[in-house]
Amino acid sequence: MTSRPVRAAVVAAALVLSAPAVATAAVPALPVSLPGDASAAGVLADRAIWIVGARPGPASQRLAHAHGARGLGLPGAYVVARARARAFAGALAARHRLTYAQPDVLRATRQVRPFGNDPLDDLAGYRWRDHVVSPMRQPPTRHKLIALVDAALDRTHPEFAAGNVATTGGHRVTNPHGTSTASVAAAPQNGVGLTGLWPGARALNVALGHNISCADSTRGILAAVEHGASVINMSYGSARFCTPEYLALEIAFGHGIVPVAAAGNELTQGNPIEFPAALPHVVTVGAVGPDDLAAPFSNANAALDLAAPGVCIPVAVPLALAKQDTGCPAAPDGYAYESGTSFAAPMVSAAIAWVRSARPRLKADQAADVVRYSARDVGTHGYDGETGYGVLDVDKALSLRKGRHDPGEPNDGPALIDGSLIGRAQPFLFKGRRAGRRTATVDLTEDPQDWYRIELPGHGSARVTVRPRSGNADVLVRGLRSKGKTRSYPLQRSSAHRGSRRERLTLVNRFGRRELLFVGVQPGKGRRLDAVYSLAVSR
């Protein structure tokens, strides 16, 4: 990774004992919130069902069946009737298998109402596509799949006659949003309507209902993984953290998929931290206008990566649905001009798929980095919370030198790497004999912590050494405690020197049985918010 300057609005990430760390302190621990609890009051959610998480395994499946719960498609994640949620969670807790519980919170799409070469590409001389990619640039012939998790697509729309955009179907077209985001990403140059960022790209509309809930988002992300997506676009979000959505995105990233999300449009309504945009490994996209200034609605915070045009963007809309006033010029039937980070995000998603198709040797994190760091700097010099690293620039992204690949991801918390949350434990880095070594990166907002499993033999010892190659990196060691109703990971040791100094810890097992430990690395204090480090665990 390249050096990242200090951001004024940075909120430090905190590791909670029962959950992996996420991008900001606003993200809670994995919640246990049940019907009737104060934490569930007033939450905008599906009132009929509840989401309950359990340690994966046959015992949890039997309890789920007994309480009428249905699997969500994620290991250990279930939806259950609201009236049965407390009993189901209680039965799991009594057997030390409960991991989280929460309402099925709703997500909102990220378009603005109101706010003020194909026929619609030119609006008063402003051609948004020319601002982010040269009109002479030819897309690659190989096509990585763009998955857009969104409302159902209108397959009969003229923009999709070429068949390059498919849909999973299963839902009526009652919301224009899915049709609009797909057209911005992939509408072909066909002499009608508009031209998408990657004209004729291979895209999949992962169709959801009119309203997108926490469970819907989770199912959509997992469906995109199953279809082999290269990038997942999520032009929706809310200020409510969704546990299974977070875990599904960790799985997606582990499959080599780049998640992209709209930053949100609530700058003047309190500028809240939005999810999934603020989660680790998610490329967060804000909106700019024709003047390259941040749109007055676009959320600004330390999670923002880059921006793309998002004011009065031409989009396709279903012919059968009535158009609404958008504050932009009128458009012919089947089209509209729309504003919002909803329409900036699919531009970046299509750009990442383009870069991955043209540069197939790039890993997912490297592709995200070249798109992020090649952005055209606007506004305040360097990084800023309003436009991130700047405005999308596909031409530069296609040639920017690749950064360092971060192996072992996702490894953002002990509970993620020991198999208790997503059903798959990562291999041990050290088991008492051969030294274990890793060279990797951490970043305060995109990848706040890296964790590794080690095992000390009875009466054995190990030496942990972290050498920063750039920036400052601190080391933590946590154990595992299974007593009581939940698993926890108590802090045992830490080392945090100031500056780019080597960190060392010696671990000793004073008992005759083997001891499981977790070694973590996180950015240390300093002017940089990221670090490249070498970790060694040896006898």
XYZ file of C-alpha atoms in Angstrom:
539
model
C 0.000 0.000 0.000
C 1.069 3.586 -0.489
C 1.434 6.034 2.352
C -1.810 7.420 3.719
C -1.905 10.909 5.277
C -3.578 11.707 8.580
C -7.339 12.150 8.298
C -8.922 14.693 10.600
C -12.095 12.666 11.035
C -10.502 9.318 11.865
C -12.233 7.231 14.502
C -9.991 4.502 15.916
C -11.089 0.902 15.471
C -11.550 -1.104 18.657
C -11.285 -4.870 18.985
C -14.133 -6.261 21.066
C -13.612 -9.518 22.868
C -16.532 -11.321 21.265
C -16.224 -10.024 17.701
C -13.709 -9.192 14.996
C -12.669 -5.565 14.614
C -14.387 -3.444 11.976
C -13.664 -0.122 10.393
C -14.789 2.355 13.030
C -15.660 2.513 16.709
C -19.272 3.130 15.620
C -19.525 -0.551 14.700
C -20.756 -2.437 17.784
C -19.727 -5.830 19.060
C -21.742 -8.667 17.605
C -25.109 -7.721 19.132
C -27.427 -9.811 21.267
C -30.684 -7.896 20.907
C -34.024 -9.683 21.296
C -37.724 -8.722 21.021
C -38.666 -6.511 23.944
C -35.116 -5.283 24.610
C -34.572 -1.531 24.710
C -31.907 -1.894 22.004
C -34.569 -3.209 19.596
C -37.106 -0.454 20.218
C -37.703 1.954 17.348
C -35.455 0.061 14.926
C -36.687 0.128 11.313
C -36.893 -3.604 10.602
C -39.056 -6.455 9.387
C -41.507 -6.858 12.260
C -42.308 -10.528 11.574
C -38.874 -12.177 11.854
C -35.619 -12.058 13.802
C -32.031 -12.976 12.955
C -30.184 -15.287 15.331
C -26.578 -16.461 14.961
C -25.179 -19.701 16.341
C -21.901 -21.552 16.320
C -22.103 -23.692 13.171
C -22.734 -27.389 13.693
C -25.354 -30.142 13.998
C -26.332 -29.141 17.557
C -27.312 -25.654 16.385
C -29.174 -27.107 13.410
C -31.238 -29.338 15.682
C -32.176 -26.405 17.908
C -33.071 -24.325 14.854
C -35.351 -27.062 13.557
C -37.034 -27.382 16.958
C -37.824 -23.656 17.011
C -38.905 -23.349 13.369
C -35.851 -21.328 12.324
C -34.645 -21.315 8.713
C -31.060 -21.082 7.506
C -29.983 -17.782 5.963
C -27.372 -19.367 3.716
C -24.510 -18.291 5.987
C -22.999 -20.860 8.400
C -24.801 -20.565 11.723
C -27.175 -17.761 10.617
C -30.941 -18.255 10.980
C -34.174 -16.322 10.584
C -36.935 -17.174 13.032
C -40.421 -15.883 13.783
C -40.240 -12.903 16.118
C -42.386 -14.689 18.709
C -39.905 -17.587 18.863
C -36.674 -15.571 18.778
C -36.170 -15.265 22.539
C -36.763 -18.977 23.166
C -34.432 -19.981 20.313
C -31.690 -17.635 21.505
C -32.129 -18.864 25.076
C -31.794 -22.495 24.021
C -28.598 -21.693 22.123
C -27.165 -19.667 25.003
C -27.850 -22.482 27.467
C -25.605 -24.688 25.331
C -22.964 -21.975 24.790
C -23.799 -21.714 21.078
C -25.352 -18.229 20.757
C -23.145 -15.767 18.840
C -25.503 -12.881 18.019
C -29.154 -11.863 17.688
C -30.711 -8.791 16.123
C -33.742 -7.430 14.249
C -33.831 -7.831 10.468
C -32.954 -4.165 9.913
C -33.884 -2.515 6.617
C -31.510 -0.887 4.128
C -32.382 2.149 2.008
C -31.250 2.774 -1.567
C -28.841 5.652 -2.080
C -30.517 7.940 -4.583
C -31.582 11.523 -3.978
C -35.077 12.906 -4.476
C -35.395 15.680 -5.357
C -32.127 17.305 -6.397
C -31.210 19.436 -8.835
C -22.347 8.254 -27.472
C -26.073 7.759 -26.776
C -28.754 10.391 -26.897
C -28.847 11.000 -23.133
C -25.110 11.021 -22.517
C -24.753 14.765 -22.995
C -26.568 16.975 -20.477
C -25.819 20.672 -21.032
C -22.334 19.765 -22.223
C -21.608 17.506 -19.226
C -20.627 13.994 -20.253
C -20.035 12.170 -16.988
C -18.404 9.177 -18.633
C -15.681 11.325 -20.228
C -14.764 12.546 -16.730
C -13.740 9.067 -15.584
C -12.538 7.207 -18.706
C -11.276 8.252 -22.127
C -13.977 7.865 -24.809
C -11.312 6.258 -27.000
C -10.479 3.577 -24.440
C -11.656 0.147 -25.626
C -12.902 -2.258 -22.913
C -11.230 -5.676 -22.656
C -12.663 -8.629 -24.539
C -12.712 -10.870 -21.453
C -15.469 -9.979 -19.028
C -15.261 -10.357 -15.255
C -18.768 -10.502 -13.769
C -20.253 -7.418 -12.083
C -22.904 -8.417 -9.535
C -25.353 -5.698 -8.542
C -27.335 -6.617 -5.419
C -30.433 -4.495 -5.883
C -34.134 -4.304 -6.685
C -35.310 -6.509 -9.542
C -34.208 -5.524 -13.063
C -36.655 -4.819 -15.909
C -35.307 -7.324 -18.462
C -37.627 -5.970 -21.160
C -35.996 -2.532 -21.177
C -34.366 -1.636 -24.544
C -31.004 -1.053 -22.815
C -30.763 -4.765 -21.999
C -31.828 -6.184 -25.360
C -28.241 -7.258 -26.050
C -28.471 -9.746 -23.198
C -25.277 -8.698 -21.422
C -27.167 -8.026 -18.185
C -28.915 -10.993 -16.575
C -31.043 -11.185 -13.431
C -31.681 -13.857 -10.855
C -35.378 -13.004 -11.068
C -37.963 -14.126 -8.549
C -39.279 -10.649 -7.756
C -41.707 -8.290 -9.457
C -40.309 -5.041 -10.835
C -41.765 -2.527 -8.388
C -38.714 -0.318 -7.817
C -36.665 1.306 -10.625
C -33.426 1.240 -8.644
C -32.065 -2.097 -9.888
C -32.714 -1.175 -13.521
C -31.002 2.181 -13.037
C -27.816 0.958 -11.352
C -27.344 -1.805 -13.946
C -27.644 0.712 -16.785
C -25.001 3.019 -15.278
C -22.574 0.109 -14.995
C -23.166 -1.770 -18.249
C -25.640 -0.208 -20.711
C -24.265 -0.828 -24.234
C -23.633 1.846 -26.832
C -26.660 1.064 -28.983
C -27.955 4.393 -30.287
C -30.668 4.725 -27.638
C -30.706 6.036 -24.106
C -27.344 6.067 -22.397
C -23.918 4.448 -22.387
C -22.717 2.727 -19.208
C -19.215 3.020 -17.847
C -18.299 -0.354 -19.389
C -20.603 -0.549 -22.427
C -21.889 -4.092 -22.802
C -20.161 -5.450 -19.688
C -21.263 -8.823 -18.325
C -23.407 -8.033 -15.317
C -25.860 -9.791 -13.017
C -28.736 -8.136 -11.202
C -29.091 -10.128 -7.962
C -32.766 -9.375 -7.561
C -34.186 -8.468 -4.167
C -37.589 -7.164 -3.129
C -38.868 -3.593 -3.061
C -37.364 -3.025 0.401
C -33.931 -4.448 1.202
C -33.520 -5.906 4.689
C -30.471 -7.173 6.528
C -31.393 -10.764 5.600
C -32.036 -9.785 1.972
C -28.626 -8.161 1.691
C -26.961 -11.239 3.177
C -28.706 -13.590 0.739
C -27.849 -11.313 -2.177
C -24.148 -11.173 -1.300
C -23.969 -14.955 -0.936
C -25.792 -15.399 -4.270
C -23.218 -13.137 -5.935
C -20.463 -15.337 -4.497
C -22.161 -18.459 -5.871
C -22.400 -16.887 -9.354
C -18.663 -16.176 -9.440
C -18.766 -12.380 -9.258
C -15.582 -10.347 -9.487
C -17.116 -7.323 -7.789
C -20.314 -6.812 -5.782
C -22.111 -3.468 -6.006
C -24.313 -2.406 -3.076
C -26.062 0.904 -3.708
C -27.913 0.795 -0.393
C -27.233 1.026 3.307
C -28.271 2.337 6.686
C -26.761 3.430 9.966
C -27.666 0.038 11.468
C -24.964 -2.618 11.629
C -26.049 -5.967 10.130
C -24.061 -8.894 11.525
C -24.769 -11.540 8.841
C -24.208 -8.955 6.090
C -20.767 -8.245 7.563
C -19.946 -11.956 7.750
C -21.190 -12.535 4.191
C -18.886 -9.772 2.955
C -15.965 -11.353 4.791
C -16.740 -14.603 2.957
C -17.010 -12.740 -0.355
C -13.648 -11.050 0.168
C -12.150 -14.413 1.043
C -13.375 -15.662 -2.357
C -11.444 -12.899 -4.125
C -14.399 -10.552 -4.663
C -14.185 -6.766 -4.282
C -17.189 -5.301 -2.407
C -18.259 -1.767 -3.392
C -20.876 0.326 -1.580
C -22.473 3.749 -1.848
C -21.358 6.105 0.931
C -24.871 7.452 1.572
C -26.736 10.699 0.999
C -27.263 12.000 4.531
C -24.546 14.639 4.803
C -27.071 17.301 5.839
C -28.998 14.865 8.054
C -26.223 14.214 10.536
C -23.718 12.529 8.214
C -24.020 9.095 9.880
C -21.601 6.209 9.446
C -23.315 3.860 6.967
C -23.193 0.096 6.578
C -22.104 -1.812 4.557
C -20.030 1.137 3.251
C -17.985 1.554 6.456
C -17.046 -2.126 6.820
C -13.479 -3.395 6.273
C -12.443 -4.284 2.705
C -15.435 -2.413 1.206
C -14.612 0.237 -1.416
C -16.748 3.194 -0.321
C -17.896 5.627 -3.026
C -19.072 9.204 -2.689
C -20.588 11.483 -5.335
C -19.331 14.610 -7.107
C -21.024 17.030 -9.475
C -19.872 18.319 -12.892
C -17.509 20.734 -11.112
C -15.703 17.824 -9.374
C -16.828 19.162 -6.005
C -18.403 16.786 -3.507
C -22.163 16.659 -3.983
C -23.994 18.486 -1.166
C -25.732 15.267 -0.098
C -22.751 12.848 -0.214
C -21.662 11.489 3.178
C -18.143 12.391 4.281
C -16.054 10.319 6.696
C -12.803 8.399 7.084
C -14.249 5.296 5.396
C -14.648 7.063 2.030
C -12.246 5.768 -0.634
C -13.023 7.752 -3.779
C -15.809 9.543 -5.614
C -17.530 9.359 -8.995
C -20.140 11.497 -10.792
C -23.461 11.328 -8.991
C -25.491 14.421 -9.932
C -28.162 14.240 -12.658
C -26.851 10.981 -14.150
C -28.866 9.466 -17.054
C -30.322 6.080 -16.076
C -32.779 3.550 -17.439
C -36.085 3.132 -15.578
C -38.831 0.540 -16.130
C -41.397 1.730 -18.643
C -44.239 0.437 -16.489
C -43.335 2.546 -13.461
C -44.315 6.169 -13.063
C -41.371 8.571 -12.946
C -40.857 10.923 -10.006
C -39.497 14.439 -9.819
C -35.726 14.230 -9.401
C -34.817 17.914 -9.581
C -32.974 17.193 -12.842
C -34.042 17.818 -16.466
C -36.821 15.719 -17.958
C -35.929 12.591 -19.965
C -37.823 10.429 -22.493
C -40.025 7.540 -21.370
C -37.957 4.711 -19.974
C -35.214 7.034 -18.779
C -34.537 9.640 -16.103
C -31.761 11.820 -14.769
C -31.030 10.796 -11.160
C -28.714 11.916 -8.360
C -27.144 9.980 -5.526
C -24.188 7.909 -4.422
C -26.305 4.983 -5.692
C -25.205 5.868 -9.220
C -21.597 6.732 -8.409
C -21.015 3.276 -6.874
C -21.803 1.172 -9.990
C -19.358 3.302 -11.992
C -16.605 2.248 -9.600
C -17.832 -1.369 -9.595
C -17.674 -1.478 -13.396
C -14.229 0.155 -13.325
C -12.891 -2.473 -10.908
C -14.273 -5.287 -13.092
C -12.679 -3.610 -16.133
C -9.295 -3.384 -14.384
C -9.516 -6.992 -13.192
C -10.384 -8.154 -16.710
C -7.538 -6.201 -18.304
C -5.038 -7.094 -15.561
C -6.051 -10.629 -14.548
C -2.988 -11.191 -12.371
C -4.182 -8.592 -9.865
C -5.627 -9.991 -6.651
C -8.863 -8.497 -5.332
C -7.161 -6.200 -2.829
C -4.628 -5.044 -5.432
C -7.400 -4.212 -7.924
C -9.221 -2.216 -5.271
C -6.005 -0.378 -4.412
C -5.101 0.614 -7.973
C -8.599 2.034 -8.508
C -8.502 3.805 -5.147
C -4.997 5.252 -5.418
C -5.221 6.241 -9.092
C -8.172 8.567 -8.441
C -7.754 12.114 -9.725
C -7.091 14.405 -6.763
C -9.731 17.132 -6.359
C -10.706 19.539 -3.611
C -8.298 19.572 -0.666
C -4.837 18.392 -1.684
C -4.334 14.730 -0.882
C -6.830 12.559 0.907
C -9.965 14.180 2.313
C -13.165 12.826 3.832
C -15.363 14.446 1.158
C -13.941 12.822 -1.993
C -11.467 10.275 -0.589
C -8.434 9.968 -2.842
C -10.289 11.810 -5.607
C -12.473 11.124 -8.640
C -12.415 7.771 -10.442
C -9.881 7.592 -13.288
C -10.057 4.315 -15.215
C -7.164 5.161 -17.555
C -4.729 5.659 -14.666
C -6.005 2.587 -12.848
C -5.177 0.438 -15.867
C -1.501 1.390 -15.621
C -0.853 2.142 -11.940
C 1.786 -0.089 -10.383
C 0.159 -2.784 -8.280
C 0.521 -2.698 -4.523
C 1.343 -5.484 -2.107
C -1.116 -8.387 -1.836
C -2.285 -9.034 1.735
C -2.339 -12.827 2.282
C -4.531 -14.609 4.806
C -7.580 -12.374 4.457
C -10.135 -12.267 5.832
C -8.460 -12.462 9.230
C -9.980 -9.419 10.915
C -10.651 -11.009 14.305
C -10.077 -14.161 16.373
C -13.696 -15.256 15.979
C -13.328 -15.137 12.188
C -10.232 -17.319 12.016
C -11.158 -19.976 14.599
C -14.272 -21.120 12.731
C -16.811 -20.009 15.345
C -18.505 -17.449 13.060
C -18.210 -18.630 9.455
C -17.521 -22.308 9.979
C -13.958 -22.480 8.671
C -10.836 -22.260 10.803
C -7.645 -20.911 9.274
C -4.454 -23.000 9.448
C -2.086 -22.483 12.361
C 0.810 -20.126 11.720
C 2.875 -21.856 14.407
C 2.502 -25.161 16.281
C 5.687 -25.378 18.296
C 8.424 -26.384 15.866
C 8.718 -24.758 12.456
C 8.766 -20.954 12.536
C 5.763 -19.212 11.020
C 6.251 -16.056 8.940
C 3.982 -13.561 7.178
C 4.472 -10.258 5.383
C 1.210 -8.340 5.189
C -0.489 -4.960 5.615
C -2.935 -3.323 8.006
C -4.944 -0.143 7.539
C -6.986 1.696 10.178
C -10.183 1.835 8.109
C -9.859 -0.813 5.380
C -8.120 -3.604 7.315
C -7.791 -2.564 10.970
C -6.321 -5.802 12.345
C -4.779 -9.069 11.154
C -5.009 -12.181 13.342
C -3.185 -15.529 13.263
C -3.705 -18.766 15.197
C -0.758 -20.275 17.035
C -0.446 -23.249 19.366
C 2.039 -23.616 22.206
C 2.885 -27.190 23.254
C 2.708 -28.065 26.937
C 5.482 -26.204 28.804
C 6.534 -24.738 25.457
C 7.344 -21.164 24.478
C 7.402 -18.915 21.423
C 8.928 -15.595 20.442
C 6.740 -13.180 18.474
C 8.516 -10.498 16.426
C 6.886 -7.797 14.289
C 9.148 -5.654 12.092
C 7.471 -2.665 10.415
C 8.631 -2.220 6.830
C 6.695 1.032 6.593
C 4.565 2.849 9.112
C 4.156 1.572 12.658
C 2.691 -1.794 13.676
C 1.733 -2.998 17.159
C 1.265 -6.594 18.293
C -1.450 -8.120 20.509
C -1.919 -11.625 21.918
C -5.314 -12.984 22.950
C -6.370 -16.281 24.456
C -9.633 -18.211 24.255
C -12.157 -18.499 27.067
C -15.244 -20.703 26.627
C -16.690 -20.515 30.128
C -20.131 -19.022 30.537
C -22.590 -18.456 27.718
C -20.230 -16.943 25.178
C -16.733 -17.384 23.821
C -14.362 -14.530 24.510
C -10.787 -13.675 23.598
C -9.153 -11.989 26.600
C -6.083 -9.856 25.988
C -2.957 -11.501 27.404
C -0.013 -9.495 26.095
C 0.686 -6.465 23.924
C 3.600 -4.421 22.644
C 3.217 -0.897 21.263
C 6.387 1.140 20.842
C 6.163 4.530 19.229
C 7.531 4.926 15.714
C 8.762 2.253 13.339
C 10.366 0.061 15.971
C 10.489 -3.705 16.198
C 7.957 -5.257 18.593
C 8.859 -8.398 20.532
C 6.967 -10.675 22.906
C 7.943 -13.976 24.525
C 5.058 -16.345 25.259
C 5.371 -19.178 27.775
C 2.926 -22.025 28.382
C 3.315 -23.040 32.042
C 0.864 -25.935 31.784
C 1.216 -29.473 30.512
C -1.563 -29.187 27.927
C -1.350 -27.312 24.637
C -2.486 -23.699 24.593
C -4.323 -21.956 21.740
C -3.444 -18.286 21.254
C -4.187 -15.554 18.723
C -1.520 -13.107 17.577
C -2.800 -9.831 16.155
C -1.162 -6.912 14.344
C -2.679 -3.436 14.042
C -1.524 0.036 12.935
C 0.356 1.849 15.686
C 0.325 5.521 16.524
C 1.988 7.812 14.047
C 1.449 10.021 11.020
C 0.509 7.067 8.823
C -2.686 5.100 9.203
C -1.375 1.967 7.505
C 1.645 -0.280 7.897
C 3.493 -3.001 6.019
C 4.933 -5.519 8.468
C 6.795 -8.808 8.742
C 5.609 -11.182 11.466
C 7.668 -14.117 12.733
C 6.669 -16.651 15.404
C 9.481 -19.032 16.383
C 10.778 -21.152 19.237
